[in-house]
mmCIF file of C-alpha atoms and ligand atoms in Angstrom:
data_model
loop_
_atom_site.group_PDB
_atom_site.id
_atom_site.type_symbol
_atom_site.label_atom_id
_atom_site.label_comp_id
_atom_site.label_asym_id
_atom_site.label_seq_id
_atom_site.Cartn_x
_atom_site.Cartn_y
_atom_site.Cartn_z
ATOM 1 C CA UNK A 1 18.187 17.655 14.848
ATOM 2 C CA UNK A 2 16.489 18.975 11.465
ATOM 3 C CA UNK A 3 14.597 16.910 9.538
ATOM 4 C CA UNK A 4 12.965 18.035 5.956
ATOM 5 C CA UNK A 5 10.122 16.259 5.549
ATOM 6 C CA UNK A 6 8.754 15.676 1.971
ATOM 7 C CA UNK A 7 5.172 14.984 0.721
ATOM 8 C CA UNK A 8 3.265 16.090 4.004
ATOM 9 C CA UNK A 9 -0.020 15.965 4.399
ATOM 10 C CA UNK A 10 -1.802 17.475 6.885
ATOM 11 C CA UNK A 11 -2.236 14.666 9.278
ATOM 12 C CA UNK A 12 1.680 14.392 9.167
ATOM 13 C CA UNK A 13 2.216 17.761 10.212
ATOM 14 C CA UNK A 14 0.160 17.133 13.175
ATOM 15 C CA UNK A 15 0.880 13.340 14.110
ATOM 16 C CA UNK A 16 5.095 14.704 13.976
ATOM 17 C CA UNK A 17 5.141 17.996 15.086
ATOM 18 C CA UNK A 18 3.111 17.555 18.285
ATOM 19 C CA UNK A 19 4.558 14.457 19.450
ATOM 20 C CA UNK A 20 4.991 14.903 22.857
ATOM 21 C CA UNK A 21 9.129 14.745 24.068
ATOM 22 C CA UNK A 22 10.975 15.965 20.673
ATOM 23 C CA UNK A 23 10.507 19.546 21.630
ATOM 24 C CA UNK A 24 14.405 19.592 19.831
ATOM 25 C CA UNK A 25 13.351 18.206 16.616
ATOM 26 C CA UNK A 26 13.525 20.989 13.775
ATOM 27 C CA UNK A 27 11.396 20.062 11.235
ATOM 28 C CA UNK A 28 11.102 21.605 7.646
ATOM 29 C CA UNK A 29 7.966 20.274 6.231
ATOM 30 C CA UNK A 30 7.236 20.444 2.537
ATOM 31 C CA UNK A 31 4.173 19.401 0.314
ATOM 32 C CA UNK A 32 6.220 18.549 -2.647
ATOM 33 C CA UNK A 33 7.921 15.123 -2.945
ATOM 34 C CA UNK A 34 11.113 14.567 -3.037
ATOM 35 C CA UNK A 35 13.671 13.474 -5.887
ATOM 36 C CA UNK A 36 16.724 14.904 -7.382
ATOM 37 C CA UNK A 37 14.934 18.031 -8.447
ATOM 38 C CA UNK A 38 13.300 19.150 -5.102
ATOM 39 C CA UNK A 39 16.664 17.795 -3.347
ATOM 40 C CA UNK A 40 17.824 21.100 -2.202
ATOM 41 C CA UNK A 41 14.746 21.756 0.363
ATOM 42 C CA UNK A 42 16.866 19.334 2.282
ATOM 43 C CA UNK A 43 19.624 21.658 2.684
ATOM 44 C CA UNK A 44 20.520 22.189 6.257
ATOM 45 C CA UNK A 45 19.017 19.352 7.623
ATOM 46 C CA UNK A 46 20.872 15.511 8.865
ATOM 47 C CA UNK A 47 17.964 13.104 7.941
ATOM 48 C CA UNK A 48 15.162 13.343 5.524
ATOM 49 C CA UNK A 49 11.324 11.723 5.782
ATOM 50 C CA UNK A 50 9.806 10.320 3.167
ATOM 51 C CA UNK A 51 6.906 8.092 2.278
ATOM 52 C CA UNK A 52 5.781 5.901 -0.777
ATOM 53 C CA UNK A 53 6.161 8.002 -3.623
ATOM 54 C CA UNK A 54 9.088 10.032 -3.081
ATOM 55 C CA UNK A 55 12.029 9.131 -5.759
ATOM 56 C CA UNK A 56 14.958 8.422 -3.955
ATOM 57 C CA UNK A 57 16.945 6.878 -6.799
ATOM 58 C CA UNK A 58 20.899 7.157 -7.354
ATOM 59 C CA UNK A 59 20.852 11.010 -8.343
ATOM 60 C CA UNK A 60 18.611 11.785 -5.353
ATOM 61 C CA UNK A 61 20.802 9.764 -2.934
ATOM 62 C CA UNK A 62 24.458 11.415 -4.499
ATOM 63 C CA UNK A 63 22.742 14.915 -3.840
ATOM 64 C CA UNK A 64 21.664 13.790 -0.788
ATOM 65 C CA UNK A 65 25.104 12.543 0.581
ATOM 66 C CA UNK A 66 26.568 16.202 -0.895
ATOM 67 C CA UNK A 67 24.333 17.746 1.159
ATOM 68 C CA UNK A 68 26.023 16.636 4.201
ATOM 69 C CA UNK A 69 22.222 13.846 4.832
ATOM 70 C CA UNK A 70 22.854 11.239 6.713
ATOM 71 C CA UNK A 71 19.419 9.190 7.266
ATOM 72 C CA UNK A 72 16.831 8.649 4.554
ATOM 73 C CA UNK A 73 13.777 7.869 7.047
ATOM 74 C CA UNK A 74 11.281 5.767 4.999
ATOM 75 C CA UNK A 75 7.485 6.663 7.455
ATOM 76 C CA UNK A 76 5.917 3.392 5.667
ATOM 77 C CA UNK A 77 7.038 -0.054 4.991
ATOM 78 C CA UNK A 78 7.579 -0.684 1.569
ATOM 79 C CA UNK A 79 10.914 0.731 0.526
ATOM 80 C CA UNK A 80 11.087 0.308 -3.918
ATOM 81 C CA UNK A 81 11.198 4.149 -4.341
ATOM 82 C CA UNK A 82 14.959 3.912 -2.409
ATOM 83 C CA UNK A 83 17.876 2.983 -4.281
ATOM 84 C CA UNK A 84 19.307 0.994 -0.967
ATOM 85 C CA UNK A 85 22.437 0.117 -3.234
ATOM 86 C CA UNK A 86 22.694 4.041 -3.132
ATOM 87 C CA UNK A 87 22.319 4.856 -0.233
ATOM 88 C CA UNK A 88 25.059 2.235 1.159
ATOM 89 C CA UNK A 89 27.663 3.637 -1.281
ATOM 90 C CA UNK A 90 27.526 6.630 0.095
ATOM 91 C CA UNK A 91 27.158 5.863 3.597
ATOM 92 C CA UNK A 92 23.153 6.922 4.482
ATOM 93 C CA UNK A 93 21.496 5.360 7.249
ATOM 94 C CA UNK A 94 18.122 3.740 5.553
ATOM 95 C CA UNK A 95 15.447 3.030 8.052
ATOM 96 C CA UNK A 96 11.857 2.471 7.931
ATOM 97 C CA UNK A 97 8.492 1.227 9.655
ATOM 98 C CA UNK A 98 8.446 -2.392 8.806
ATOM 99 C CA UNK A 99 4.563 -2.673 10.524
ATOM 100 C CA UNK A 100 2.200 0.093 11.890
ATOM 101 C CA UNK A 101 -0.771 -1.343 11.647
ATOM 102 C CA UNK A 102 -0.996 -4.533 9.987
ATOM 103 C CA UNK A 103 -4.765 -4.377 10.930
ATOM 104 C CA UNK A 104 -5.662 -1.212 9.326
ATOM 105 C CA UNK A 105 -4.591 -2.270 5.626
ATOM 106 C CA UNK A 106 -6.585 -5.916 6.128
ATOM 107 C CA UNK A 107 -9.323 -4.252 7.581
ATOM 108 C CA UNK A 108 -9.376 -1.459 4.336
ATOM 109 C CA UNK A 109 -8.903 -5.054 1.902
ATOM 110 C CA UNK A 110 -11.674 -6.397 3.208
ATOM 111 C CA UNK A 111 -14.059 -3.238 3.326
ATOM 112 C CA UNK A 112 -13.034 -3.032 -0.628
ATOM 113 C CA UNK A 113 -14.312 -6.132 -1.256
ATOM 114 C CA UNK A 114 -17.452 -5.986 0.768
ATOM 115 C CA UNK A 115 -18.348 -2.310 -0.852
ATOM 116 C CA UNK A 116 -17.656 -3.951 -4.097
ATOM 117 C CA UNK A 117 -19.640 -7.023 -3.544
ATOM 118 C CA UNK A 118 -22.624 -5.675 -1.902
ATOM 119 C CA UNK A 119 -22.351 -2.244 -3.848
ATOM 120 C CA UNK A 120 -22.278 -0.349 -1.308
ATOM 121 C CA UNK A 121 -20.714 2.664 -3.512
ATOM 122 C CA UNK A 122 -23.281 2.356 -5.950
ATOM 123 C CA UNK A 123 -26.227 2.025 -3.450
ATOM 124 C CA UNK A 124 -24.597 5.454 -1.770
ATOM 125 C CA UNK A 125 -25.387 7.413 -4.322
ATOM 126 C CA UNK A 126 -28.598 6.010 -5.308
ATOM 127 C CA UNK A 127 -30.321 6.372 -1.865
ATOM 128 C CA UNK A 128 -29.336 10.271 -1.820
ATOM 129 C CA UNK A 129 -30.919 10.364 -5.153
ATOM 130 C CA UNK A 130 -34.210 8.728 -3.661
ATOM 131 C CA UNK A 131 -33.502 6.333 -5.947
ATOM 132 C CA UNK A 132 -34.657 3.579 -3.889
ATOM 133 C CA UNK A 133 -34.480 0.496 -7.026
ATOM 134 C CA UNK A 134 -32.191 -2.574 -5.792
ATOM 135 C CA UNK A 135 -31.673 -3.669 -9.640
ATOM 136 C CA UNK A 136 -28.659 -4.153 -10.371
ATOM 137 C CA UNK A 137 -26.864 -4.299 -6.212
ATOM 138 C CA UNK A 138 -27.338 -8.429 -5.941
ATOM 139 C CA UNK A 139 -24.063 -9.327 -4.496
ATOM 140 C CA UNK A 140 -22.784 -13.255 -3.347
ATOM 141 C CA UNK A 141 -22.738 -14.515 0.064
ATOM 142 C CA UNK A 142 -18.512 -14.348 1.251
ATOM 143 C CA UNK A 143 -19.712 -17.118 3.169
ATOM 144 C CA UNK A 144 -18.337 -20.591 1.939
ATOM 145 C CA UNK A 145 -15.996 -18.682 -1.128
ATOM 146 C CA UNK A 146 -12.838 -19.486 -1.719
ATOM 147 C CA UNK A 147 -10.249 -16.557 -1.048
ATOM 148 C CA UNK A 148 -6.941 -17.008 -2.461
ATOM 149 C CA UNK A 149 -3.990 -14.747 -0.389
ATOM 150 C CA UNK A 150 -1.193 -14.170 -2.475
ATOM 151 C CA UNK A 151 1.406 -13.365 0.133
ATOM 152 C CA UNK A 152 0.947 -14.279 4.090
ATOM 153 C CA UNK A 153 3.264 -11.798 6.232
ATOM 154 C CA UNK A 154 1.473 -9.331 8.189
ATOM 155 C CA UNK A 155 -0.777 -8.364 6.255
ATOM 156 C CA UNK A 156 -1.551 -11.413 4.079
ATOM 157 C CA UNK A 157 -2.291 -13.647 7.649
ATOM 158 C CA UNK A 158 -4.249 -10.810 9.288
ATOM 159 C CA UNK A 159 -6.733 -10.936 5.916
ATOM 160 C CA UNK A 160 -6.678 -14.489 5.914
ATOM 161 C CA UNK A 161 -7.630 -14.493 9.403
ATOM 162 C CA UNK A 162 -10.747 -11.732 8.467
ATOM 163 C CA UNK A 163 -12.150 -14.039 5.655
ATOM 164 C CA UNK A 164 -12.047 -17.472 7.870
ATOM 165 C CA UNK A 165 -13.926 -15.344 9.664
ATOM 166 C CA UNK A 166 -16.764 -15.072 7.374
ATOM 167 C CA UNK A 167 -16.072 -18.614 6.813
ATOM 168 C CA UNK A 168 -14.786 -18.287 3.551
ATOM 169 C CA UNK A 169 -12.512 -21.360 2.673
ATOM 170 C CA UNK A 170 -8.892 -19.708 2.504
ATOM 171 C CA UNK A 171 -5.552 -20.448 0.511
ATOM 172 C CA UNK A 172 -2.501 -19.024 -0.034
ATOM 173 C CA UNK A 173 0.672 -18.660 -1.824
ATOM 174 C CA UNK A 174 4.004 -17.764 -0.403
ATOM 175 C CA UNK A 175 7.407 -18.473 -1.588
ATOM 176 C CA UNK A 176 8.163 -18.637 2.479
ATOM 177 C CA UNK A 177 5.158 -20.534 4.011
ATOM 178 C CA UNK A 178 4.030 -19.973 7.746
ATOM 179 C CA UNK A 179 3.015 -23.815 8.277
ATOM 180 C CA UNK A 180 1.890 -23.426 12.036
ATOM 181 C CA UNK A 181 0.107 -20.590 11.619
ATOM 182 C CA UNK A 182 -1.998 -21.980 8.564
ATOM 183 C CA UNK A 183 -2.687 -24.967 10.215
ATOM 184 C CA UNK A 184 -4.269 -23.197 13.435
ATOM 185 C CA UNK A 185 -6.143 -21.244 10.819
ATOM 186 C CA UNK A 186 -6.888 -23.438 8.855
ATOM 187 C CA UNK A 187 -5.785 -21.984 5.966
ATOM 188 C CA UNK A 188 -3.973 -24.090 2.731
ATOM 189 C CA UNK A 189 -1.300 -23.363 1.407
ATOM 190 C CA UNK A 190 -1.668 -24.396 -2.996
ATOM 191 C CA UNK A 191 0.934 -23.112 -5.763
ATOM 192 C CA UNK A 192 0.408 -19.769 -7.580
ATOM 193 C CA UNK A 193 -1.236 -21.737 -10.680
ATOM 194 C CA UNK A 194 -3.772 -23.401 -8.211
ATOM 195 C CA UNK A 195 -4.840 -20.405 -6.083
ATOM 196 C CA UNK A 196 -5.552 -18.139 -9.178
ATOM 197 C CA UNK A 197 -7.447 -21.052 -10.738
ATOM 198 C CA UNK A 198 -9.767 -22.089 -7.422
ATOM 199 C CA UNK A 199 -10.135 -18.705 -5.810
ATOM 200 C CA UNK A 200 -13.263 -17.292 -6.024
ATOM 201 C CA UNK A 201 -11.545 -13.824 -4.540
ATOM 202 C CA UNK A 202 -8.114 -13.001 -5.063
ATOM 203 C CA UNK A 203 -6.029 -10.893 -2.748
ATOM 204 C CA UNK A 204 -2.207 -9.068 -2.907
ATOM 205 C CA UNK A 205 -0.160 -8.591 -0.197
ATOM 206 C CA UNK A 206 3.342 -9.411 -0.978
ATOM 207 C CA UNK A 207 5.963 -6.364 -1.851
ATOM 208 C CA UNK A 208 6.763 -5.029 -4.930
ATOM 209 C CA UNK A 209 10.297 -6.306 -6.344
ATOM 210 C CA UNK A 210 11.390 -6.924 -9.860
ATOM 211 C CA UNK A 211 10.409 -10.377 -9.882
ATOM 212 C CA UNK A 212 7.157 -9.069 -8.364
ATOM 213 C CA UNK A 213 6.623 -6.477 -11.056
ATOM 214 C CA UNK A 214 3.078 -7.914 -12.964
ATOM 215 C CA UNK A 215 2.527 -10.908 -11.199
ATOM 216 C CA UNK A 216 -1.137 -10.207 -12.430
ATOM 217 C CA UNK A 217 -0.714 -10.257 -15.930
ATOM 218 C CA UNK A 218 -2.713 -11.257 -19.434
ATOM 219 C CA UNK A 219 -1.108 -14.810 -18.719
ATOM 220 C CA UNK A 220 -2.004 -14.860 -14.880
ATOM 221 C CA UNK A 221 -5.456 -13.264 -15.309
ATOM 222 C CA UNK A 222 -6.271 -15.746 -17.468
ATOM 223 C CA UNK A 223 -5.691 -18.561 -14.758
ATOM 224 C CA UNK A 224 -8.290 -16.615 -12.968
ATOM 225 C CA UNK A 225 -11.428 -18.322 -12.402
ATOM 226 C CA UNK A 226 -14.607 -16.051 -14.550
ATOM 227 C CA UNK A 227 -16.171 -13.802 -12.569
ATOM 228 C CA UNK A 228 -13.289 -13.712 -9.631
ATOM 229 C CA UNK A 229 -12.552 -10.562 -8.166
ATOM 230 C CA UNK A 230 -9.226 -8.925 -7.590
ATOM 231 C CA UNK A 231 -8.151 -7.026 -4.706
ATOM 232 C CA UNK A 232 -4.868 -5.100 -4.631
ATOM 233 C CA UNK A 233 -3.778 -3.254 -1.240
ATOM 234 C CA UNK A 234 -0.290 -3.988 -2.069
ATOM 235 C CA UNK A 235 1.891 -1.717 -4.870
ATOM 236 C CA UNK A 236 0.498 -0.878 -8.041
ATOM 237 C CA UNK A 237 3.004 -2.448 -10.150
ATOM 238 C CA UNK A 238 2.259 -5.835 -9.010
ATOM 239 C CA UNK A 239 -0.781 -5.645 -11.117
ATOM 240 C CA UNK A 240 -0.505 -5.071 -15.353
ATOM 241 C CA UNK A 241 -3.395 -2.565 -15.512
ATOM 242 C CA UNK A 242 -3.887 -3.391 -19.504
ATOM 243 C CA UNK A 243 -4.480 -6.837 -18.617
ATOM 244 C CA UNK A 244 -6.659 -5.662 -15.844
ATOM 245 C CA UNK A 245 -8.963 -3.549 -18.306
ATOM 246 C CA UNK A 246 -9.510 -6.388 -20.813
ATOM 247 C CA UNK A 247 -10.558 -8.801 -18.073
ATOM 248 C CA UNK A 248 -12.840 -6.733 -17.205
ATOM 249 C CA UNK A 249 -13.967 -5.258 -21.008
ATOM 250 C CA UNK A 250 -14.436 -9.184 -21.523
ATOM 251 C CA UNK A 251 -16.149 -9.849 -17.805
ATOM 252 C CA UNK A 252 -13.413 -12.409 -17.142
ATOM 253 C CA UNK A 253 -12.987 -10.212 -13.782
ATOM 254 C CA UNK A 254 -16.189 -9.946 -12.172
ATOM 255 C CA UNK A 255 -14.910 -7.011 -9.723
ATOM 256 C CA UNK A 256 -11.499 -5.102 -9.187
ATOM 257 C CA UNK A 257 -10.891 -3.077 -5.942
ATOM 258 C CA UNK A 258 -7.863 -0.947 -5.786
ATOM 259 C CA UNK A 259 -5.797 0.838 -3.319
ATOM 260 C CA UNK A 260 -2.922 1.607 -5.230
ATOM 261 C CA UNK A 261 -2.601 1.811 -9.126
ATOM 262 C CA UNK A 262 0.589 1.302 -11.590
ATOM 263 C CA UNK A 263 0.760 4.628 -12.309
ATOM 264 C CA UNK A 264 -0.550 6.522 -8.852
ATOM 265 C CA UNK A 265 2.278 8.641 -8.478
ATOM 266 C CA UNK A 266 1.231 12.376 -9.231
ATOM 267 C CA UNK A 267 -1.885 11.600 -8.998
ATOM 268 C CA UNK A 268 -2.720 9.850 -5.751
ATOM 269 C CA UNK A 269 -2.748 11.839 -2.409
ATOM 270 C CA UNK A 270 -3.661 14.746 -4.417
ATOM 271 C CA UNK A 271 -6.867 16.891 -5.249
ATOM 272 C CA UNK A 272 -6.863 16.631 -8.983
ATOM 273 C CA UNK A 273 -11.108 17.478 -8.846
ATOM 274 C CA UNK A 274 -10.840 20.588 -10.763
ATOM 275 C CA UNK A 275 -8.269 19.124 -13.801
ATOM 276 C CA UNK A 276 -8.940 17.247 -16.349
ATOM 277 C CA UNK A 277 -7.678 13.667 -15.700
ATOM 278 C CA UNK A 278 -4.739 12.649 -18.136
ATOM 279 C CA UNK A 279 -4.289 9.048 -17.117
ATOM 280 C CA UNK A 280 -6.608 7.187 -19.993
ATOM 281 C CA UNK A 281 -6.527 3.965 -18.186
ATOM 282 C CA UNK A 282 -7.161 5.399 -15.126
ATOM 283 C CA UNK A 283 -10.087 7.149 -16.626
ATOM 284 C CA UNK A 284 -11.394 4.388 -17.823
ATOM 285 C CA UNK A 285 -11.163 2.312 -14.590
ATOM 286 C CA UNK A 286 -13.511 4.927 -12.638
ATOM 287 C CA UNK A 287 -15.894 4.150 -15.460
ATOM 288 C CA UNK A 288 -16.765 0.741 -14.763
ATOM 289 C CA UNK A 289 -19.373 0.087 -12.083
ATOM 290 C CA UNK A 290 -17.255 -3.129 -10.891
ATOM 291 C CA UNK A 291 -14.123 -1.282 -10.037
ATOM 292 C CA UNK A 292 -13.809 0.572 -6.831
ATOM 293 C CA UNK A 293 -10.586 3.159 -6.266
ATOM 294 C CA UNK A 294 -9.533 4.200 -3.041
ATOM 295 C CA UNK A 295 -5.932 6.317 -3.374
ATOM 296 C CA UNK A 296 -3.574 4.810 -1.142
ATOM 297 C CA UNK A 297 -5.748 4.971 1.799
ATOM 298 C CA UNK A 298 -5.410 1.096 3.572
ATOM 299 C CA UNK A 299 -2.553 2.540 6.081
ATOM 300 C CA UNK A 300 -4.832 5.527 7.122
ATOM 301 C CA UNK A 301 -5.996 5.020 10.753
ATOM 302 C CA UNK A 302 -5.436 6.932 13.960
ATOM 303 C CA UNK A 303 -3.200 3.669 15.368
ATOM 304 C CA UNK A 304 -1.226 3.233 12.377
ATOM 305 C CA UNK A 305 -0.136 7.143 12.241
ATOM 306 C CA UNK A 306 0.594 6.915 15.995
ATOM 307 C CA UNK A 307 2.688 3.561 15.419
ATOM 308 C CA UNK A 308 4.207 5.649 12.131
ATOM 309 C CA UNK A 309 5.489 9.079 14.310
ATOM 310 C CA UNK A 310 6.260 7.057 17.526
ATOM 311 C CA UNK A 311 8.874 4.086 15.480
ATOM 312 C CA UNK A 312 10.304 7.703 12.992
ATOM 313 C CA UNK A 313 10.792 9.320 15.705
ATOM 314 C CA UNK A 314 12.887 6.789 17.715
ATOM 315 C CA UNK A 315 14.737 5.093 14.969
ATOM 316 C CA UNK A 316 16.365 9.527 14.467
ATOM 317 C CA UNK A 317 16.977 9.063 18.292
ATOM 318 C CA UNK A 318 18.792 6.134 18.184
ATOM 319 C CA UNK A 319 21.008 7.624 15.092
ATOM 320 C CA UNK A 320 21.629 10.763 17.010
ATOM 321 C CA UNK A 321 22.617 9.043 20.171
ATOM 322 C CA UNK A 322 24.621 6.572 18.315
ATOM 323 C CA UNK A 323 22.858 3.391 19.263
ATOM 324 C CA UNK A 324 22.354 0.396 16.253
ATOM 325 C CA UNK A 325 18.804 0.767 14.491
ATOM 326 C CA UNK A 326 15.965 -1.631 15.542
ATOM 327 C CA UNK A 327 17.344 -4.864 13.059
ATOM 328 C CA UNK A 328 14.449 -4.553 11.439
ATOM 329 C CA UNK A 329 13.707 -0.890 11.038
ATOM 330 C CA UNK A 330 17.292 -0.864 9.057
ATOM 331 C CA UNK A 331 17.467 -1.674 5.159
ATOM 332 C CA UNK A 332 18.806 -3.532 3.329
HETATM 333 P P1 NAI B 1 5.535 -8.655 4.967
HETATM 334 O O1 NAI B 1 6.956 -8.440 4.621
HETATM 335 O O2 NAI B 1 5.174 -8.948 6.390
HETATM 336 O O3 NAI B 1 4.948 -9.854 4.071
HETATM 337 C C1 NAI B 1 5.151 -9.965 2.711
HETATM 338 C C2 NAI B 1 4.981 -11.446 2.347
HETATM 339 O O4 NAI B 1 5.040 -11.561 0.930
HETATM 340 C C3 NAI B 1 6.101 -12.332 2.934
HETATM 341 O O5 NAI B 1 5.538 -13.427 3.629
HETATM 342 C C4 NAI B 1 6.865 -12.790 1.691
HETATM 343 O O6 NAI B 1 7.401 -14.101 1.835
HETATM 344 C C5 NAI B 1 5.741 -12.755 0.658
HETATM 345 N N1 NAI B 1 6.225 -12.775 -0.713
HETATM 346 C C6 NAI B 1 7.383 -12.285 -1.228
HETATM 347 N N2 NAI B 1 7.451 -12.552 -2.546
HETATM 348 C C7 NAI B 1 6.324 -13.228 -2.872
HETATM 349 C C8 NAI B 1 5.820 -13.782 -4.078
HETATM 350 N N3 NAI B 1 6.492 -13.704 -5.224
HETATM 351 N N4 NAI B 1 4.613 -14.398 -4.037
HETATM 352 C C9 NAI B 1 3.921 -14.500 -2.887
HETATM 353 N N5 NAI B 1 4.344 -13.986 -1.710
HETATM 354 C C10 NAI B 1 5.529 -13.359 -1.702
HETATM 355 O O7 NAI B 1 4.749 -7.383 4.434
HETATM 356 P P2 NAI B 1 3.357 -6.803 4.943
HETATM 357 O O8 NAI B 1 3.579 -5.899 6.098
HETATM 358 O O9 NAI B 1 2.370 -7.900 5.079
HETATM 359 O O10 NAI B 1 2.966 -5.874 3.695
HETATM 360 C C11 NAI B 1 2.626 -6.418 2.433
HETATM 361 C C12 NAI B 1 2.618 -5.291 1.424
HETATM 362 O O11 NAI B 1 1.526 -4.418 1.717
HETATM 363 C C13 NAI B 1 3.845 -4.373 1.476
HETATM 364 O O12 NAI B 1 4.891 -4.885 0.688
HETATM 365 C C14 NAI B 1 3.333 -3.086 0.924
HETATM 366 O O13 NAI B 1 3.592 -3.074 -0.463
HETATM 367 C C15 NAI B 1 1.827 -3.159 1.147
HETATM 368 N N6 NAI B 1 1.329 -2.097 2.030
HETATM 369 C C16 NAI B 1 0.318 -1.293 1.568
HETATM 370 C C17 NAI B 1 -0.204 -0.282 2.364
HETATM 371 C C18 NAI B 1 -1.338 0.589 1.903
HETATM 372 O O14 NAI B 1 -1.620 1.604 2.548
HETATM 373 N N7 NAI B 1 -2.029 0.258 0.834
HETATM 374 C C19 NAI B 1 0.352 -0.037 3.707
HETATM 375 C C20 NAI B 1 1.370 -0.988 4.120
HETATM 376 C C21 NAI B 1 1.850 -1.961 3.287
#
């Protein structure tokens, strides 16, 4: 089988093409992403790999199908760059990796907040300075806080689990409550309006969808109790980044920690060091000493890439052998 594979990185090249037993796997790797104007590297090839921030919209998907394509294989979990309407028309096989490591993007959440709290970033950079000052670096105890988890799937419950951990008090929203599991967590679960207005931290991890799109917003900020912090390891979109900015220009938001960012596309995943940086707000965001940016990097442990190859790799077997994909691993 021959796979093109867009947007690799280097640890993709060698997590897929040295996994052991797929000696007849062809694969065409490319470092470019793709959409309908980089569709033709796929020609030649039965399924393509893609990740986050490849654009597989309706144009995409038609070329796709023309090109004789017949599985779009999604290596993450989140699947808003596919147009799944698309791909059923015209007959492609959508599958993905619902969870490869739950743990690693919980564990990167709560290392955002405690570099942001505690300064960590800023204390860095000081120390190899010999700049041995503490002003400025007082943090708060997580200890006894309130932590509001917007969203508790994988993710969401793993984080929640983290925080009661430091014996933070924990709440959550979720249109589809997991009632046994808070109460053996002890974890509560409030409406929307009462999390952002008693958490002390606030944390996304709920998918991106249209009635998802700004959740965070000027109105929903503003429920926010002063000087919370926001965390968002989710999609960028959830989060209005205007809003964002004058929360913290007005120090409504005490601290904002980012793994992903409205606009990250193009510029995420990428060395940009030696261009100028066109994204204002973006700019603007690495200025403030309370926002820390990490691009897209919560997924990126040994386990989760193993978990990533190992569930790709057998979801193409099962299409080429003819077996049904894992329910799960199958979109819609
Ligand atoms: P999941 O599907 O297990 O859980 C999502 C939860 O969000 C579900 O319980 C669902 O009921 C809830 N939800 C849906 N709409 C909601 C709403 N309006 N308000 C509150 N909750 C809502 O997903 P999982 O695995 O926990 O992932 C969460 C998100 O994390 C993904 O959608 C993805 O965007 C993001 N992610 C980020 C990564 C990174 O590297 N930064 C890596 C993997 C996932």
């Amino acid at each position: 089988m021959t796979i093109a594979f867009f947007d690799t990185k280097p640890y993709d090249r060698e997590f897929f093409s040295h996994a052991p037993g797929y000696a007849d796997f062809e694969w065409h790797f490319h470092e470019f992403r793709l959409s309908s104007t980089t569709v033709n590297a796929a020609a030649g090839a039965q399924a393509v790999c893609v990740f986050v921030n490849d654009r597989v919209d309706a144009a995409c998907i038609a070329q796709l199908a023309e090109l004789g394509i017949k599985v779009i294989a999604l290596r993450c979990a989140g699947f808003n760059n596919v147009d799944l309407a698309a791909a059923k028309q015209h007959g492609l096989l959508v599958v993905r990796v619902p969870a490869y490591s739950p743990h690693a993007v919980a564990e990167h959440t709560v290392a955002l907040l405690m570099t942001l709290n505690r300064k960590l970033h800023r204390a860095y950079n000081r120390v190899r300075e010999q700049n041995f000052s503490l002003a400025g670096l007082v943090g708060f105890d997580l200890h006894g806080k309130t932590v509001g988890i917007i969203g508790t799937g994988k993710i969401g419950r793993i984080t929640a689990q983290i925080f009661r951990g430091f014996g933070c008090e924990v709440i959550a929203y979720d249109p589809f409550p997991q009632a046994e599991w808070a109460a053996s967590h002890s974890v509560h679960y409030r409406t929307l309006e009462e999390l952002l207005t008693q958490s002390d931290v606030v944390s996304l991890h709920l998918p991106l969808s249209p009635t998802t799109k700004h959740l965070l917003n000027e109105q929903t900020i503003s429920q926010m109790k002063p000087g919370a912090y926001l965390i968002n390891t989710s999609r960028g979109k959830l989060v209005e980044t205007d809003a964002v900015i004058a929360a913290l220009k007005s120090g409504h938001l005490g601290g904002v920690a980012l793994d992903v960012y409205e606009e990250e596309e193009g510029i995420f995943f990428e060395d940009h060091s030696g261009e100028v940086l066109r994204d204002d707000r973006l700019a603007l965001l690495l200025t403030f000493p309370n926002v820390l940016i990490t691009s897209h990097q919560a997924f990126l442990t040994q386990e989760a890439l193993s978990e990533i190859t190992r569930v790709t790799l057998d979801s193409l077997v099962r299409w080429r052998d003819g077996l049904e994909a894992v329910d799960e691993r199958k979109l819609p």
